[in-house]
CSV table of C-alpha atoms and ligand atoms in Angstrom, one decimal:
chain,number,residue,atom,x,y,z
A,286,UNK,CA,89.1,158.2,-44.8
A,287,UNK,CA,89.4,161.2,-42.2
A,288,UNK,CA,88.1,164.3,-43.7
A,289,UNK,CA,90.5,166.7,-42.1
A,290,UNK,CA,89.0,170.7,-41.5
A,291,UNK,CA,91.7,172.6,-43.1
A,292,UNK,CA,92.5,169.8,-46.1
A,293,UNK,CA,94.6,171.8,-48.8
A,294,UNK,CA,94.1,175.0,-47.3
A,295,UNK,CA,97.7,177.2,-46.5
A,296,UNK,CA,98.0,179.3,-43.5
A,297,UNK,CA,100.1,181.8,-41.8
A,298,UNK,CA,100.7,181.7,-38.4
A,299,UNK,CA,103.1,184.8,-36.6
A,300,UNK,CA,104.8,184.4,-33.5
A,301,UNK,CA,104.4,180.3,-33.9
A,302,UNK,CA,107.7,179.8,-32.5
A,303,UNK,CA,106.3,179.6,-28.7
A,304,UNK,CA,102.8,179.6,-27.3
A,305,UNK,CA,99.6,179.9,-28.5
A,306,UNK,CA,101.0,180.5,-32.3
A,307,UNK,CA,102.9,177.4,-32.1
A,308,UNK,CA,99.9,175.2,-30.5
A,309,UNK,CA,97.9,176.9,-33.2
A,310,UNK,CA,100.3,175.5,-36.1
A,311,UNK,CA,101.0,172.4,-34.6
A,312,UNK,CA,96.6,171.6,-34.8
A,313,UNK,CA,96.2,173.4,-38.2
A,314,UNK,CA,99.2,171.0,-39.6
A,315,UNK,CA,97.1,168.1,-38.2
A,316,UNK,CA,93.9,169.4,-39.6
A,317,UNK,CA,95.5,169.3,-42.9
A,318,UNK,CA,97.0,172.6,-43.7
A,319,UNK,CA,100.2,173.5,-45.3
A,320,UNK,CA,101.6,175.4,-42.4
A,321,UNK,CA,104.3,178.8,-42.0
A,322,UNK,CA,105.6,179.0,-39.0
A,323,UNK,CA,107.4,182.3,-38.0
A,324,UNK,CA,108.8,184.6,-35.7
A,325,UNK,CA,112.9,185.7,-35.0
A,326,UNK,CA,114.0,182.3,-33.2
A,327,UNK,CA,114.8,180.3,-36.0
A,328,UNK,CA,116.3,177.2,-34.1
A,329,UNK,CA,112.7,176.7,-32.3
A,330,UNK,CA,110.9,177.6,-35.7
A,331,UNK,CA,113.1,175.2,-37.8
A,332,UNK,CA,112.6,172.3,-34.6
A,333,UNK,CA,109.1,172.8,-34.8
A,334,UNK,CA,109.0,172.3,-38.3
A,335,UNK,CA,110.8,168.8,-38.1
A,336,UNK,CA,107.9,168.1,-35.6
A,337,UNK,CA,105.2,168.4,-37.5
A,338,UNK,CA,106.9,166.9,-40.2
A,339,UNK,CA,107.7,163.8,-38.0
A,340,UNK,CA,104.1,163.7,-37.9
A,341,UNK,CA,103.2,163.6,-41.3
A,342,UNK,CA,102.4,167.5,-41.6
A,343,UNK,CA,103.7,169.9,-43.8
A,344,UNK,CA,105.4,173.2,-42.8
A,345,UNK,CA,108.2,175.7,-43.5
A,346,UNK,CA,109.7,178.2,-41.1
A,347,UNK,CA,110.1,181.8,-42.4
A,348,UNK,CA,112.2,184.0,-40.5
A,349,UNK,CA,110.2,187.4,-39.3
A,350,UNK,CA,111.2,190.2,-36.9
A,351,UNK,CA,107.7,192.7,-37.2
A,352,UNK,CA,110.2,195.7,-35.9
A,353,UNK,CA,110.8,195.5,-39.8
A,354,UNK,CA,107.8,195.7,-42.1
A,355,UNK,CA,109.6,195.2,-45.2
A,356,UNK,CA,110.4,191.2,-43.4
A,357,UNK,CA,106.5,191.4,-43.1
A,358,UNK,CA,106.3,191.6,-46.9
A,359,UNK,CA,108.6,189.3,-47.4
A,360,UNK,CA,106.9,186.4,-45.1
A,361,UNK,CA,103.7,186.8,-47.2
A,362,UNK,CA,105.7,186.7,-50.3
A,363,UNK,CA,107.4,183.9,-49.7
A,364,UNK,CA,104.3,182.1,-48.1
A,365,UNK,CA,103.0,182.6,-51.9
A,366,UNK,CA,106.2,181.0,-53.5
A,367,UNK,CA,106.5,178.2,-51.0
A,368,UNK,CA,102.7,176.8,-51.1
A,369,UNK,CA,101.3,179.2,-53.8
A,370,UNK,CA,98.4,180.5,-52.2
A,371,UNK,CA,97.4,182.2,-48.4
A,372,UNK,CA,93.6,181.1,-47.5
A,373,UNK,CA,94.6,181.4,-42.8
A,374,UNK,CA,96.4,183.8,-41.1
A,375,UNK,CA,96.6,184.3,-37.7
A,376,UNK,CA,98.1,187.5,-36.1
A,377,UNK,CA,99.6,186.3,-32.9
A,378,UNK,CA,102.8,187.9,-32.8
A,379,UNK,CA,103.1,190.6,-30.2
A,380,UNK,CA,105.3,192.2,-27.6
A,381,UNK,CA,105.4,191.1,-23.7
A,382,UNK,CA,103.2,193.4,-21.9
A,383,UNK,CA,105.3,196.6,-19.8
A,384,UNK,CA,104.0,196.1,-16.8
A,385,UNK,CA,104.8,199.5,-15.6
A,386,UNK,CA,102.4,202.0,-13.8
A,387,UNK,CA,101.5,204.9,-15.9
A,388,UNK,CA,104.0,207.5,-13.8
A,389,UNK,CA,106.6,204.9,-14.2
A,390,UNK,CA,106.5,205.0,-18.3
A,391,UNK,CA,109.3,203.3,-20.4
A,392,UNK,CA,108.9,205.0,-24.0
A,393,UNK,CA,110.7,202.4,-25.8
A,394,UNK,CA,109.0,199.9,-24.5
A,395,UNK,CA,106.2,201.6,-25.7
A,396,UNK,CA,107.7,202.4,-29.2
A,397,UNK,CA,107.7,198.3,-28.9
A,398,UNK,CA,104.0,197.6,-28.2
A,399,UNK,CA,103.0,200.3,-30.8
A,400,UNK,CA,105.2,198.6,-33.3
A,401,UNK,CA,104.8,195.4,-32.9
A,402,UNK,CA,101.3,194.7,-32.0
A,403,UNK,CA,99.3,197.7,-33.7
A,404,UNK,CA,101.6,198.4,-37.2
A,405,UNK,CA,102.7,194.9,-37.3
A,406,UNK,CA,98.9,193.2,-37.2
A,407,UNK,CA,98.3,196.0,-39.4
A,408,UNK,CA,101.0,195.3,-41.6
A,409,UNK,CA,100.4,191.6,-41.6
A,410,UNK,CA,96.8,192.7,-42.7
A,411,UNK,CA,97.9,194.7,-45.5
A,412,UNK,CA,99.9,191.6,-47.2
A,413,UNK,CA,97.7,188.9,-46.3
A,414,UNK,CA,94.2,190.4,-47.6
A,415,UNK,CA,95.8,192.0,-50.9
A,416,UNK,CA,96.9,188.3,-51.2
A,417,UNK,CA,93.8,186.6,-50.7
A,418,UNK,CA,91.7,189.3,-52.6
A,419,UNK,CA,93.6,188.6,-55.6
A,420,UNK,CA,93.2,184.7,-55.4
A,421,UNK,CA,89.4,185.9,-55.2
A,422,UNK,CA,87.8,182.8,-53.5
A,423,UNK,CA,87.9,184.7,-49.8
A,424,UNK,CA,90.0,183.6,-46.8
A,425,UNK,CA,90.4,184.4,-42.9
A,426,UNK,CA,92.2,186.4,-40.9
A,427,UNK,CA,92.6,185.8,-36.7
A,428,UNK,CA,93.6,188.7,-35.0
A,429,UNK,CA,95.1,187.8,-31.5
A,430,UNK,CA,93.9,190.7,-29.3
A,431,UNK,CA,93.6,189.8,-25.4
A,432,UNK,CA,91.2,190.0,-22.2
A,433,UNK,CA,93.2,193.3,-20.8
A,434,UNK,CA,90.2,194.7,-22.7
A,435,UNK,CA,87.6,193.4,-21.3
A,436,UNK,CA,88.8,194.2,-17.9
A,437,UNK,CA,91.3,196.4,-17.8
A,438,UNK,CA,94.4,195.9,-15.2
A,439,UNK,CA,97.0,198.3,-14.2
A,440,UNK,CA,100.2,198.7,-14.8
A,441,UNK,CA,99.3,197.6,-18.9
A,442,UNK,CA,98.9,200.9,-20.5
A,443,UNK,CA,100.8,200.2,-23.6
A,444,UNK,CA,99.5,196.5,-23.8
A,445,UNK,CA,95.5,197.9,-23.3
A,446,UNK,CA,96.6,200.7,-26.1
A,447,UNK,CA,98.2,198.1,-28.4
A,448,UNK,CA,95.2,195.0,-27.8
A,449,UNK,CA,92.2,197.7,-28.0
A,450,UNK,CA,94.5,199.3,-31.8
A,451,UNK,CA,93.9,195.2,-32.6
A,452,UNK,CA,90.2,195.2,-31.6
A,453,UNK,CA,89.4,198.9,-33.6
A,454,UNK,CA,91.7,197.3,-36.7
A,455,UNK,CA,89.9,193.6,-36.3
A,456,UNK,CA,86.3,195.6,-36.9
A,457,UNK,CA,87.3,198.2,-39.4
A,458,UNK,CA,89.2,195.5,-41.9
A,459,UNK,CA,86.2,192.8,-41.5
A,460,UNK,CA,83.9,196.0,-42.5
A,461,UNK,CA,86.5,196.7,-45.6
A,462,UNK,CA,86.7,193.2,-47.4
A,463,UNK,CA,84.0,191.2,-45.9
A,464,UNK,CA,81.9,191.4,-48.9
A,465,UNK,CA,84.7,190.1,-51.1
A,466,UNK,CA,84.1,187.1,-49.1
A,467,UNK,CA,87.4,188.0,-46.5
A,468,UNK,CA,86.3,187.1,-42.7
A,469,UNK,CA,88.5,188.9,-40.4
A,470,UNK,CA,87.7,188.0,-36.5
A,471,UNK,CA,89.8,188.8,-33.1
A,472,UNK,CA,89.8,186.2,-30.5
A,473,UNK,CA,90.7,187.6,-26.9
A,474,UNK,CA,92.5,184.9,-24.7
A,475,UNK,CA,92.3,185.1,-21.0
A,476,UNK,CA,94.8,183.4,-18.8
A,477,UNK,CA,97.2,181.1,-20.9
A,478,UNK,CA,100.2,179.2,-19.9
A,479,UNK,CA,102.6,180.5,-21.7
A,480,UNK,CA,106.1,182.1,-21.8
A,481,UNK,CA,104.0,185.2,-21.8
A,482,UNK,CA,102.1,184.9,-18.9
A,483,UNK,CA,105.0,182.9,-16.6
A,484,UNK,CA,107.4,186.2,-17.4
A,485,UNK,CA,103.9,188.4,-16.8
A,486,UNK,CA,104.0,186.8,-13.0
A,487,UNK,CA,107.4,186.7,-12.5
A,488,UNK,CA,107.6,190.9,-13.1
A,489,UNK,CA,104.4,191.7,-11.1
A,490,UNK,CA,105.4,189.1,-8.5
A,491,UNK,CA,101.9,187.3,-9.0
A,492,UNK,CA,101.4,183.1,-8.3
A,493,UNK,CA,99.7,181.2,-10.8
A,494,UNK,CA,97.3,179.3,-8.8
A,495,UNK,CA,96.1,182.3,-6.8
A,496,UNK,CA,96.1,184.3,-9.6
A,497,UNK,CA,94.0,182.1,-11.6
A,498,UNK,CA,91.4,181.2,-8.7
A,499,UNK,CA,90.7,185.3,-8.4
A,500,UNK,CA,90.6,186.2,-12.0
A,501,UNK,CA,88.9,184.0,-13.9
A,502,UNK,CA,85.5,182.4,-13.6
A,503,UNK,CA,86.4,179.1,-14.3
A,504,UNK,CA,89.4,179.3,-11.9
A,505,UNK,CA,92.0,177.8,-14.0
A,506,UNK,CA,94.9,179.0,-16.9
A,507,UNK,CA,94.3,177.6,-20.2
A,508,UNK,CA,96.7,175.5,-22.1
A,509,UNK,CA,97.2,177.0,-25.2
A,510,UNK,CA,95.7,174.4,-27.0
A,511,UNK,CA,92.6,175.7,-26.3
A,512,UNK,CA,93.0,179.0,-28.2
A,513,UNK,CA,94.4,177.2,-31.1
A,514,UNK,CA,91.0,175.2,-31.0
A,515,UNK,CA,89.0,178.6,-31.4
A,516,UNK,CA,91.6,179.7,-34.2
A,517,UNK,CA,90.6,176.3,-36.2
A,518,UNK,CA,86.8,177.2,-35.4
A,519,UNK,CA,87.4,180.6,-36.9
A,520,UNK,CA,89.4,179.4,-39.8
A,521,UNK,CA,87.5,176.6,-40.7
A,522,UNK,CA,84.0,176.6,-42.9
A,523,UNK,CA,82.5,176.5,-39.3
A,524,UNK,CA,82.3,179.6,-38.9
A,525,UNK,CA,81.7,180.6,-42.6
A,526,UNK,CA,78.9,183.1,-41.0
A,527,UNK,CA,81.3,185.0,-38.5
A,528,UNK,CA,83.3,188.3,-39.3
A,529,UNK,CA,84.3,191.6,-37.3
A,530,UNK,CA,83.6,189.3,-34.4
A,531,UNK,CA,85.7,189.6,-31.1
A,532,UNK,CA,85.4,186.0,-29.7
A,533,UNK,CA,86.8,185.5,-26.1
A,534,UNK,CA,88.0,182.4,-24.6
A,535,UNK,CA,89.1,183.9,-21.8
A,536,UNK,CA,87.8,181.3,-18.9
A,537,UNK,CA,85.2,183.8,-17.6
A,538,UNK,CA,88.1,186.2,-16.9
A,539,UNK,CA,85.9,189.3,-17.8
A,540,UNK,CA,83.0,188.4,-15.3
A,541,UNK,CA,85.0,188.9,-12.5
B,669,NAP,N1,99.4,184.1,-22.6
B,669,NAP,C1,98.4,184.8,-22.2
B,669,NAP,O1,97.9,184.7,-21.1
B,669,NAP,C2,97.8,185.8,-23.2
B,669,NAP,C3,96.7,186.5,-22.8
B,669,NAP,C4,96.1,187.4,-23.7
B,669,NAP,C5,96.6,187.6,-25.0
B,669,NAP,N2,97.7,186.9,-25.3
B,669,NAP,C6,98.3,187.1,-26.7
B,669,NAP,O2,98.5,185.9,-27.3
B,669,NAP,C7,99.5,186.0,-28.3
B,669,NAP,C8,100.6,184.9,-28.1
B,669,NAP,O3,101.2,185.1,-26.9
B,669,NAP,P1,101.8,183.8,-26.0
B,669,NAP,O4,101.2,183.9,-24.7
B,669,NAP,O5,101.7,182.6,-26.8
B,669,NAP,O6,103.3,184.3,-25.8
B,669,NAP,P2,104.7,183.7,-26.3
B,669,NAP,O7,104.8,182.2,-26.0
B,669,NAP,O8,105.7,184.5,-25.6
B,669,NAP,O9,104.7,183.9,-27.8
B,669,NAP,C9,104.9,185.1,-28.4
B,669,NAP,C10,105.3,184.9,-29.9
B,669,NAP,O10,105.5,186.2,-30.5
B,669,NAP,C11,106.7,186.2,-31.2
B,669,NAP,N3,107.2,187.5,-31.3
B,669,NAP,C12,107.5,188.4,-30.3
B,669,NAP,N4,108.0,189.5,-30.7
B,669,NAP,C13,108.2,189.4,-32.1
B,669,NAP,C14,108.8,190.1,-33.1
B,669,NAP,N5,109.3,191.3,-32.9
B,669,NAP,N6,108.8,189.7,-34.4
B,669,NAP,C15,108.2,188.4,-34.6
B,669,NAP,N7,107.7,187.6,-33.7
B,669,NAP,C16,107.7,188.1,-32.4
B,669,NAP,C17,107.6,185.2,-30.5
B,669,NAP,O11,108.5,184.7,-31.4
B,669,NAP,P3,110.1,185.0,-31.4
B,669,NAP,O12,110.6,185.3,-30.0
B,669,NAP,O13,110.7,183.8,-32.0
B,669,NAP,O14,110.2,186.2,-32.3
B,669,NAP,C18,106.6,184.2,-30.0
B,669,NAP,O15,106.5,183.1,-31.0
B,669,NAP,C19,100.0,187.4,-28.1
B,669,NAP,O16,99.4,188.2,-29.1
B,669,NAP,C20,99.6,187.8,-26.7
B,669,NAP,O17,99.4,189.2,-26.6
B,669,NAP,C21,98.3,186.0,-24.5
């Protein structure tokens, strides 16, 4: 019989309706795990879902805006009463980059990015780990942080603020729990087809091909799939070893 990676284990995954989050649940659900699947767009959660279901997976969608914390709580809670425990979570919800020079500032889009990616994560964090400290036999945490800070671009100054919040929090939470056996890693994607990315191009007026020959190494986007393969990696036994770690799969965007 196939001894799957994440047999038995139950995981979180935010934003999962879209993306990397969703190509992230849809591989942990055929790795074996019991899989939440969240974010505010219930109609894709809930078809998603069915999916993996169709495919002999388990999952349940749990509805999530993280403009309210107190839905935060209630996702982990209910995590706990659907499947009983939380041993994965992946932070992967965030807000679309602004895209606006620094001059040109838009204050609630930065309200958003502040929200969203640095108090939700952080949130998220809070939950998760008080969860998986009381269940005592450890757990990991994947913070989704992104290449805008390895190489900074401009016109992102809320999005470098928010990913570099989820790089400081990603370090300083690994240092807090790690010896009660809680791994807590950030993984920085590069260029990755997504809804993200194609609305990212579309505002700043950028081609994907081009863009992808002149800013990354390897030349190419990524399919999503292949930042949910370094979220199994980090949420698997195979990297028992690995925590605080900022891991990037970014195509050789940051040698550029
Ligand atoms: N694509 C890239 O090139 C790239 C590069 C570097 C980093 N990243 C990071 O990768 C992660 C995933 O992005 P993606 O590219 O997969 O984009 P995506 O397809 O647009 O997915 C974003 C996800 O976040 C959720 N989300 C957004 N706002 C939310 C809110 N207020 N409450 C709850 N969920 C919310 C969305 O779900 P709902 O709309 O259903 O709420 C969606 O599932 C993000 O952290 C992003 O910063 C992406």
């Amino acid at each position: 019989m196939k001894e799957f990676m994440l047999q038995d284990k139950v995981a979180l995954v935010t934003g999962s309706t879209s993306g990397i989050g969703e190509q992230t649940a849809r591989l942990f659900a055929k790795e074996g795990a019991k899989v939440i699947i969240s974010g505010r767009r219930a109609e894709r959660g809930e078809k998603l879902v069915a999916e993996i279901k169709a495919a002999g997976g388990e999952a349940t969608f749990i509805q999530c805006d993280m403009t309210h914390t107190e839905q935060i709580k209630n996702l982990v809670d209910k995590t706990v009463e659907t499947y009983g425990r939380l041993d994965i979570a992946v932070n992967n919800a965030a807000e679309n980059p602004d895209n606006k020079l620094i001059t040109d500032m838009d204050e609630d889009k930065m309200d958003r990015l502040l929200m969203i990616d640095i108090k939700g994560t952080a949130v998220c964090m809070k939950h998760e780990i008080n969860q998986m400290l009381k269940q005592g036999d450890g757990g990991s945490v994947i913070n989704i942080g992104s290449c805008i800070t390895s190489r900074v671009q401009p016109a992102s100054i809320g999005y470098i603020a928010a990913k570099y919040a989820v790089l400081g929090m990603t370090e300083g939470v690994a240092k807090e729990v790690s010896g009660q056996g809680v791994r807590v890693n950030c993984i920085r994607p590069g260029a990755i087809w997504t809804d993200m990315l194609a609305e990212y191009f579309q505002e700043m007026g950028a081609e994907k091909d081009a863009y992808a020959q002149s800013q990354t190494a390897l030349g190419r986007c990524a399919d999503p799939k292949e930042i949910a393969d370094g979220c199994l990696w980090l949420a698997s036994d195979l990297s028992s070893y690995v925590t605080g770690s900022i891991i990037d799969i970014d195509g050789g965007y940051r040698l550029i």
